[in-house]
PDB file of N, CA and C in Angstrom:
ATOM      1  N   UNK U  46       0.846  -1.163   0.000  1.00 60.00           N
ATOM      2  CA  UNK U  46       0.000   0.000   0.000  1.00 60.00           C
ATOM      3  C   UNK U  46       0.900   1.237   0.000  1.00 60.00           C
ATOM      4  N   UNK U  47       0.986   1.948  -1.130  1.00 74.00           N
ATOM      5  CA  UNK U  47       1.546   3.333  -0.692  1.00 74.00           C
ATOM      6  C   UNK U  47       0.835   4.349  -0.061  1.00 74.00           C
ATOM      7  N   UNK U  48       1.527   5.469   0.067  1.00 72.00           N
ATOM      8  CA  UNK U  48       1.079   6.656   0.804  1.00 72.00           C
ATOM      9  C   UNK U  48      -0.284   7.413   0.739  1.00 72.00           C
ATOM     10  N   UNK U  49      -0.627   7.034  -0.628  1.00 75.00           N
ATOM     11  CA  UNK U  49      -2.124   7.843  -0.632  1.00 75.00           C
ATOM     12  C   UNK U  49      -3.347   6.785  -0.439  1.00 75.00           C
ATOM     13  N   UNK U  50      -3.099   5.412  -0.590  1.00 82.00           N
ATOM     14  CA  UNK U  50      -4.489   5.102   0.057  1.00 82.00           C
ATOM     15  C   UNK U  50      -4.948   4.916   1.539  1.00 82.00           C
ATOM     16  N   UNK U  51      -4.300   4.966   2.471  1.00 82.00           N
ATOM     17  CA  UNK U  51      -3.796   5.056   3.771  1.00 82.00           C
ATOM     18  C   UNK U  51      -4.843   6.496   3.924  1.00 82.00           C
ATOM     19  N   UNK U  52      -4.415   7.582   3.548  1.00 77.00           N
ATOM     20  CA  UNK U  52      -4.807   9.125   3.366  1.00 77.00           C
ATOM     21  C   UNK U  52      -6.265   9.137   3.070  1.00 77.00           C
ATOM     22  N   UNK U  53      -6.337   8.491   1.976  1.00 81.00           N
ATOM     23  CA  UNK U  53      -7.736   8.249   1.257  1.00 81.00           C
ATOM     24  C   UNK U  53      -8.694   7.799   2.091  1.00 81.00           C
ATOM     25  N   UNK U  54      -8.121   6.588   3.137  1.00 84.00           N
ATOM     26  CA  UNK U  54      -9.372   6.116   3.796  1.00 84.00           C
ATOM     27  C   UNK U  54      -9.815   6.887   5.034  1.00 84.00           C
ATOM     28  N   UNK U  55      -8.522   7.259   5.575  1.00 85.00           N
ATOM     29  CA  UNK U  55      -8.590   7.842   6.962  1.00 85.00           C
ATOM     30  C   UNK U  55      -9.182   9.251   6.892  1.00 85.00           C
ATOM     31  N   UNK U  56      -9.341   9.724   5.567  1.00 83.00           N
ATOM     32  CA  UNK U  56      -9.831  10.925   4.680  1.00 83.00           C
ATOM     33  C   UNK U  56     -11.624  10.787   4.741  1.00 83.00           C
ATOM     34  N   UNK U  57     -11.672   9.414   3.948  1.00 87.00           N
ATOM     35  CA  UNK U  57     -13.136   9.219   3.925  1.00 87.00           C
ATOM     36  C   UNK U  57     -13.685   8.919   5.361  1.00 87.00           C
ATOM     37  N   UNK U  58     -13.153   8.311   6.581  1.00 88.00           N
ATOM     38  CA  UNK U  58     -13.540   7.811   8.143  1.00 88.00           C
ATOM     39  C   UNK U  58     -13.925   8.876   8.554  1.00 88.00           C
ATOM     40  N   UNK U  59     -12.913  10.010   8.315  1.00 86.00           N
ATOM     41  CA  UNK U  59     -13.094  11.522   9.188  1.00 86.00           C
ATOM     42  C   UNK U  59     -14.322  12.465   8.728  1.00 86.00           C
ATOM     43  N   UNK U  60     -14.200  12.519   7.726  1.00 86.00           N
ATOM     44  CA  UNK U  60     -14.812  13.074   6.841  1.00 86.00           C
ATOM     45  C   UNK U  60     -16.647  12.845   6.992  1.00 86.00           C
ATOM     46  N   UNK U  61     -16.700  11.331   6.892  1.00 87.00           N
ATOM     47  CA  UNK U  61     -17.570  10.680   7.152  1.00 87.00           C
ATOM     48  C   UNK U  61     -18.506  11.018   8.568  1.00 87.00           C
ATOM     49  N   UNK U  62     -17.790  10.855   9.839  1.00 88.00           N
ATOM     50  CA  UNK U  62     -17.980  10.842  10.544  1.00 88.00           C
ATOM     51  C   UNK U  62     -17.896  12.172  11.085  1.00 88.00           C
ATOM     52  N   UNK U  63     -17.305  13.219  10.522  1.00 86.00           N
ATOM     53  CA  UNK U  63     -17.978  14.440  10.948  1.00 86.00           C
ATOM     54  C   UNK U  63     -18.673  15.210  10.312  1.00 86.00           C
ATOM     55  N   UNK U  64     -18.641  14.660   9.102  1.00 87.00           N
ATOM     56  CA  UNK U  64     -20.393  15.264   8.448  1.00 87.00           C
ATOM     57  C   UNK U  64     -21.517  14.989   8.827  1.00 87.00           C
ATOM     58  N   UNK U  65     -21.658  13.077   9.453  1.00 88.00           N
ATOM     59  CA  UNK U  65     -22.648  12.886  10.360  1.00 88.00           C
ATOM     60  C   UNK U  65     -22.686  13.652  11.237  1.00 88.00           C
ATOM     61  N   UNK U  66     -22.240  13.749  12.296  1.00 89.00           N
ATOM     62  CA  UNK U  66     -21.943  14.159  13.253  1.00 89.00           C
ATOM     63  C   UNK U  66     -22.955  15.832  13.253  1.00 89.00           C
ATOM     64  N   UNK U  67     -22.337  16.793  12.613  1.00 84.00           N
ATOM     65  CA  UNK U  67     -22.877  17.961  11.743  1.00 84.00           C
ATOM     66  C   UNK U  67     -24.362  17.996  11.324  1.00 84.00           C
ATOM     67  N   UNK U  68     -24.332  16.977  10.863  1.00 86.00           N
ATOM     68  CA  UNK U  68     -25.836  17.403  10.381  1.00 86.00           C
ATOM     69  C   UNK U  68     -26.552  16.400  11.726  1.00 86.00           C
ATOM     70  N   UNK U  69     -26.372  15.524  12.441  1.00 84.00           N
ATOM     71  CA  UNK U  69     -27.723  14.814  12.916  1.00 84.00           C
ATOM     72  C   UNK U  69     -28.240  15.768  13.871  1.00 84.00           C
ATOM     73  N   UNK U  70     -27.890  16.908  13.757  1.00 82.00           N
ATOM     74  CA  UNK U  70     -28.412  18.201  15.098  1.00 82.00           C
ATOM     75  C   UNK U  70     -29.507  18.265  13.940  1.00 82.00           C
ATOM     76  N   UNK U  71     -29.798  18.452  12.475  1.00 83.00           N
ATOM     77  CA  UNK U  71     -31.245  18.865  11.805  1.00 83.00           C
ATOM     78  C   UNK U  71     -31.793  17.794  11.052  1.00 83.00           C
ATOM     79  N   UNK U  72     -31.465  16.651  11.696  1.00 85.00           N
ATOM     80  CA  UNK U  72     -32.217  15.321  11.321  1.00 85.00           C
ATOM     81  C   UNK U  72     -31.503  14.462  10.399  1.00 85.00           C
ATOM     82  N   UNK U  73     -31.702  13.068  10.735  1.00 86.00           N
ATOM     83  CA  UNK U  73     -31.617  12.478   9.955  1.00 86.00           C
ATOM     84  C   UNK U  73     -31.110  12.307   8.552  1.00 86.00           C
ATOM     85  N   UNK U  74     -31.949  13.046   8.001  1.00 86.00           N
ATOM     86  CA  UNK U  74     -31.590  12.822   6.498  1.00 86.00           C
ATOM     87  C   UNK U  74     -30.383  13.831   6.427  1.00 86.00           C
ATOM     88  N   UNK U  75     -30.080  14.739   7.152  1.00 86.00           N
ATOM     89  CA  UNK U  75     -29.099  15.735   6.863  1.00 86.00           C
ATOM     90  C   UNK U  75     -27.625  14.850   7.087  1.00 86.00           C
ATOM     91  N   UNK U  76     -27.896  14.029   8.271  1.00 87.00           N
ATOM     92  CA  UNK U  76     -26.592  13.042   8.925  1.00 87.00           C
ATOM     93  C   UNK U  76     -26.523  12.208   8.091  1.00 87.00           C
ATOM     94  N   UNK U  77     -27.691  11.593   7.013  1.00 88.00           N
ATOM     95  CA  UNK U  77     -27.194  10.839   5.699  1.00 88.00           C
ATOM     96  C   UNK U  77     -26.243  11.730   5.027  1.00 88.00           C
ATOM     97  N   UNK U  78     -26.719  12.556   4.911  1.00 87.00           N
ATOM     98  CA  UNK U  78     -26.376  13.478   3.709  1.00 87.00           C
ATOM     99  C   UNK U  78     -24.947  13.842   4.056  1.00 87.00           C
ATOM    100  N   UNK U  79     -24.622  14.124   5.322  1.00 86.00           N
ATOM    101  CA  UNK U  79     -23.176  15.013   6.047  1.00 86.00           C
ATOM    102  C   UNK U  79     -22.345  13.591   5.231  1.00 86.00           C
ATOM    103  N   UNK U  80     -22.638  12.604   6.097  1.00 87.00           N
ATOM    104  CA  UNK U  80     -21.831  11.217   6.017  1.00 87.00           C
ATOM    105  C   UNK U  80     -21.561  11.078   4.560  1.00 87.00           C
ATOM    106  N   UNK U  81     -22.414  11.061   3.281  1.00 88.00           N
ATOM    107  CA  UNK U  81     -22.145  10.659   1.746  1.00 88.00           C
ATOM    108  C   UNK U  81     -20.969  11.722   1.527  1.00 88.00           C
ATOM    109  N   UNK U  82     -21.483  12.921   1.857  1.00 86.00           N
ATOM    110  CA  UNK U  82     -20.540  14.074   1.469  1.00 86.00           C
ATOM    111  C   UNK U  82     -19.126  14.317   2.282  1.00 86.00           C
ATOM    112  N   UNK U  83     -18.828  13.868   3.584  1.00 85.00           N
ATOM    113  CA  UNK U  83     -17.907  13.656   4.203  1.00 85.00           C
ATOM    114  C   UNK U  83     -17.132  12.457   3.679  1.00 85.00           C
ATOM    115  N   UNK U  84     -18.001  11.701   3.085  1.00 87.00           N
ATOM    116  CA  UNK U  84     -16.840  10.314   2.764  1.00 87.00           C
ATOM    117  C   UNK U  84     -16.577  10.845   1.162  1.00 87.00           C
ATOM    118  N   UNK U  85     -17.017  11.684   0.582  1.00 87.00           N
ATOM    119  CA  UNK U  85     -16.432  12.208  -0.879  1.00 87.00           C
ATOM    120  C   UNK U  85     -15.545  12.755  -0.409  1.00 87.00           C
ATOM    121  N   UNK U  86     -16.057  13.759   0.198  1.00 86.00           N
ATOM    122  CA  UNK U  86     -15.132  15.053   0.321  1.00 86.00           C
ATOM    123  C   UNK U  86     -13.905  15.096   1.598  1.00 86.00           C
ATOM    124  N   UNK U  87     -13.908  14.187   2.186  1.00 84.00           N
ATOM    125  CA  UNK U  87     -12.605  13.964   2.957  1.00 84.00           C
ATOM    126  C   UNK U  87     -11.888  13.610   2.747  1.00 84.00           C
ATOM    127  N   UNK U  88     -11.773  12.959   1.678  1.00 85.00           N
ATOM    128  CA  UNK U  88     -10.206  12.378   1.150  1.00 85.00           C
ATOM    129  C   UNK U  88      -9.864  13.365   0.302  1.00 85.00           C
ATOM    130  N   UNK U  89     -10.320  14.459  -0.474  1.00 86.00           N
ATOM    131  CA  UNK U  89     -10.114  15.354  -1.670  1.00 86.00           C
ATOM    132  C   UNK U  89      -8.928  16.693  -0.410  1.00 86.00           C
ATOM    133  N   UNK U  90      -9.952  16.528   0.809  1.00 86.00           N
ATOM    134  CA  UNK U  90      -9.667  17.863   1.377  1.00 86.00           C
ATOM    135  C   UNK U  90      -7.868  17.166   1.905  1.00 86.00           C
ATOM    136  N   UNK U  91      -8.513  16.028   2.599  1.00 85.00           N
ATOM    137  CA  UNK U  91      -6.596  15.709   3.152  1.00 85.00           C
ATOM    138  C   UNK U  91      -5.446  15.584   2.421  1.00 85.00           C
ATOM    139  N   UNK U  92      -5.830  14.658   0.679  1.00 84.00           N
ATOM    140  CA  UNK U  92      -4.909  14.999  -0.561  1.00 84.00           C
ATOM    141  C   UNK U  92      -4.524  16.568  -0.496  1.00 84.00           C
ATOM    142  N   UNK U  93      -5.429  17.351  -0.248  1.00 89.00           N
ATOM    143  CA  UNK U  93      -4.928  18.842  -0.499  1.00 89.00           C
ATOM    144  C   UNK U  93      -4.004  19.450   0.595  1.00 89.00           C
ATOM    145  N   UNK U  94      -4.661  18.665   1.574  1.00 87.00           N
ATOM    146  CA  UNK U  94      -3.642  19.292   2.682  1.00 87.00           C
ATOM    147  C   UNK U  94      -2.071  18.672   2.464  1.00 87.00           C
ATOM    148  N   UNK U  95      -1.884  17.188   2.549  1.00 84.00           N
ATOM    149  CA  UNK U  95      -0.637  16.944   2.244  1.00 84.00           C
ATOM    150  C   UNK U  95       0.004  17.387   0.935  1.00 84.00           C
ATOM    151  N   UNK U  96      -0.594  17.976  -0.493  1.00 86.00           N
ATOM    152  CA  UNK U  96       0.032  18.385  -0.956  1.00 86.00           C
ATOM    153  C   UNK U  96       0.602  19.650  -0.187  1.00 86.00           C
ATOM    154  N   UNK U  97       0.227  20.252   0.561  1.00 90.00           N
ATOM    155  CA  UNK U  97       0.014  21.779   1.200  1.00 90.00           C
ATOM    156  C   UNK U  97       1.765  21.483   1.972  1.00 90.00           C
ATOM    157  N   UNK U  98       1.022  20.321   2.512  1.00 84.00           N
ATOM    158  CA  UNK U  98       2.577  19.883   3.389  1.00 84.00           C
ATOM    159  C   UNK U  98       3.932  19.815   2.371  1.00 84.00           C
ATOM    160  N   UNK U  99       3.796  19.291   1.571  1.00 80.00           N
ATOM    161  CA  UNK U  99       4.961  19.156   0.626  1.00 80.00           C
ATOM    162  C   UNK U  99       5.236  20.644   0.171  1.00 80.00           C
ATOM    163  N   UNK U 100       4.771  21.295  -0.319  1.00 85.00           N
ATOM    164  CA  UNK U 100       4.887  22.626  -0.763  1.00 85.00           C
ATOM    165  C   UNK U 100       5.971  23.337   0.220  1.00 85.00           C
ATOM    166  N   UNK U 101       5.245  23.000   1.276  1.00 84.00           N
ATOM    167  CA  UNK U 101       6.211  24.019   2.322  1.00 84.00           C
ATOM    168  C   UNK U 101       6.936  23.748   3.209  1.00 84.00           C
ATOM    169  N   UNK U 102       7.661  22.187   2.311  1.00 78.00           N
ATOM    170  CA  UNK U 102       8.978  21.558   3.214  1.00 78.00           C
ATOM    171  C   UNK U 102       9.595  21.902   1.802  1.00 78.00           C
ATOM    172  N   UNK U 103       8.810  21.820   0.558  1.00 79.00           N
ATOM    173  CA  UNK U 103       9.787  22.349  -0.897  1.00 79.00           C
ATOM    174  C   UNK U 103      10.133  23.655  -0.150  1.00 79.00           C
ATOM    175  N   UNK U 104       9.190  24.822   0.265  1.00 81.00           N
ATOM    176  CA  UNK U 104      10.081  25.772  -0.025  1.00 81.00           C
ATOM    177  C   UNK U 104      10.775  26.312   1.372  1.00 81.00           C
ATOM    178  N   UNK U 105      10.390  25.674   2.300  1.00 80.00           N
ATOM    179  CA  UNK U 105      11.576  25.946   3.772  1.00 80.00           C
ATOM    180  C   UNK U 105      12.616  25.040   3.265  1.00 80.00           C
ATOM    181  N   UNK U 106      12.529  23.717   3.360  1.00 78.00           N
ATOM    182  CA  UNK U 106      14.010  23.216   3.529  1.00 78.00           C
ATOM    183  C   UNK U 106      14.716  22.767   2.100  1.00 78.00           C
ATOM    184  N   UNK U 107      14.104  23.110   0.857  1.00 78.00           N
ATOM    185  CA  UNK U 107      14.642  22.725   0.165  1.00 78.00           C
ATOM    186  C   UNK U 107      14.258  21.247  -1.243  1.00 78.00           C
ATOM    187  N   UNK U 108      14.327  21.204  -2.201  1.00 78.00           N
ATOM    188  CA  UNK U 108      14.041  20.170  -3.166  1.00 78.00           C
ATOM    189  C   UNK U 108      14.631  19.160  -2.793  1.00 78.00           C
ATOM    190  N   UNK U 109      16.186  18.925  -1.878  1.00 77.00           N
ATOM    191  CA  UNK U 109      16.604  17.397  -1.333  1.00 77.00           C
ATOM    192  C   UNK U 109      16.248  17.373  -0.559  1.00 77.00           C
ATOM    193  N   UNK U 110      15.470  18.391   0.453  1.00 73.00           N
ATOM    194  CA  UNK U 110      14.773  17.517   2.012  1.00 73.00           C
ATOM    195  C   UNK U 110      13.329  16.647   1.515  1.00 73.00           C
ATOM    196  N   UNK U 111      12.985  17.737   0.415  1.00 70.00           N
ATOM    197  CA  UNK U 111      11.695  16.614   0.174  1.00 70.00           C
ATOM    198  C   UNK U 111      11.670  15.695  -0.261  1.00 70.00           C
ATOM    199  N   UNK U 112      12.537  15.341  -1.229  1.00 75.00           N
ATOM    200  CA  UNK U 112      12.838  14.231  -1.964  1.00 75.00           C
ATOM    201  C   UNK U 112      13.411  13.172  -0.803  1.00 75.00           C
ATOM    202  N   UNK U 113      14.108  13.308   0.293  1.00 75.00           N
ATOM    203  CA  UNK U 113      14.450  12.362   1.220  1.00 75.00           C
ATOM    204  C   UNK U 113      13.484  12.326   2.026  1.00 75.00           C
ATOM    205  N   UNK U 114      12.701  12.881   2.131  1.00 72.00           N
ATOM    206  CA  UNK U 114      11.116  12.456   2.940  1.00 72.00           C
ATOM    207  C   UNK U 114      10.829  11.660   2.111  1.00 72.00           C
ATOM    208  N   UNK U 115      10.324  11.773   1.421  1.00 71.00           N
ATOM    209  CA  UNK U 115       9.373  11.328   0.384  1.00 71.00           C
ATOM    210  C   UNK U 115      10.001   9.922  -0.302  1.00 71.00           C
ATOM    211  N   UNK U 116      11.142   9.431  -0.544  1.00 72.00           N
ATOM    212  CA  UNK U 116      12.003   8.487  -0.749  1.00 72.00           C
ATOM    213  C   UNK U 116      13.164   7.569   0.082  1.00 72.00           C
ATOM    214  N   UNK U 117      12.393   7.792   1.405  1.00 68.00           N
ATOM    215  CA  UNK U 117      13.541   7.868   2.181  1.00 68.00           C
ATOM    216  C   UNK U 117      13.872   6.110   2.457  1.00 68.00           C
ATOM    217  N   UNK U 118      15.130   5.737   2.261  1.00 63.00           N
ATOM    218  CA  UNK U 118      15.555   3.643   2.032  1.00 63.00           C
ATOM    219  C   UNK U 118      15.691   3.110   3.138  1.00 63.00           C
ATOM    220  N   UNK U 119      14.589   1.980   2.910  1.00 61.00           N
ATOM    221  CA  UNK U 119      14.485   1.034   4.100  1.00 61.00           C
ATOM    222  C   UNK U 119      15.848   0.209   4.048  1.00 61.00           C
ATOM    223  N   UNK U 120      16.100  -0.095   5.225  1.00 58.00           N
ATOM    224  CA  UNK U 120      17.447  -1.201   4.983  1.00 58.00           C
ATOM    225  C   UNK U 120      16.951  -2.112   4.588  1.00 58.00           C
ATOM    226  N   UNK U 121      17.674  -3.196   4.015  1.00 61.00           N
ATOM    227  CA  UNK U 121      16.921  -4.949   3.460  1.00 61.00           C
ATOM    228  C   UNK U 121      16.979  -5.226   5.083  1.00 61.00           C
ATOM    229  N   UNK U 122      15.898  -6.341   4.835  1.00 67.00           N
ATOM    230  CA  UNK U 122      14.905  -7.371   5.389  1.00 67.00           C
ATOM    231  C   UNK U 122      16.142  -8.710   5.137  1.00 67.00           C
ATOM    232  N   UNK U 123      16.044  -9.147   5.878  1.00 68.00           N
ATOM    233  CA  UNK U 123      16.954 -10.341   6.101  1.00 68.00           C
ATOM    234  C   UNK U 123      16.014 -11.222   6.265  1.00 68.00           C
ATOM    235  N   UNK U 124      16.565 -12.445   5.398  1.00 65.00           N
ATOM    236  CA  UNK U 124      15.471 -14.134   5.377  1.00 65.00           C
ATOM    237  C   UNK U 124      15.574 -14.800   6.739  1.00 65.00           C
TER     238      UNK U 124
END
């Protein structure tokens, strides 16, 4: 699993669950409604935020700090 479906789900859980959350104060159908639209729209909003994050380790520390985040080598796994 790489990095963005991890994001994606924990995107749609949050999302989900506080759009319910939001609407079941004006009924029901609104806490359907929070929940469909929280599980769209929570993974779109956290993709945006971690791009947000990358942006501004590009421009504080630099094009090789991000690239060593972002690539950074596991040692081998021994049999």
């Amino acid at each position: 699993m790489n990095l963005i479906e991890p994001i994606m789900l924990v995107g749609a859980a949050i999302g989900g669950v506080t759009g319910a959350v939001w609407g079941f104060g004006s009924g029901i159908g609104w806490a359907a409604a929070g929940l469909v639209g929280g599980v769209v729209l929570g993974p779109i909003l956290l993709l945006l935020l971690l791009v947000l994050a990358m942006l501004m380790t590009l421009f504080r520390e630099g094009p090789r700090a991000m690239l060593q985040a972002l690539w950074r080598r596991r040692p081998p796994e021994r049999p």
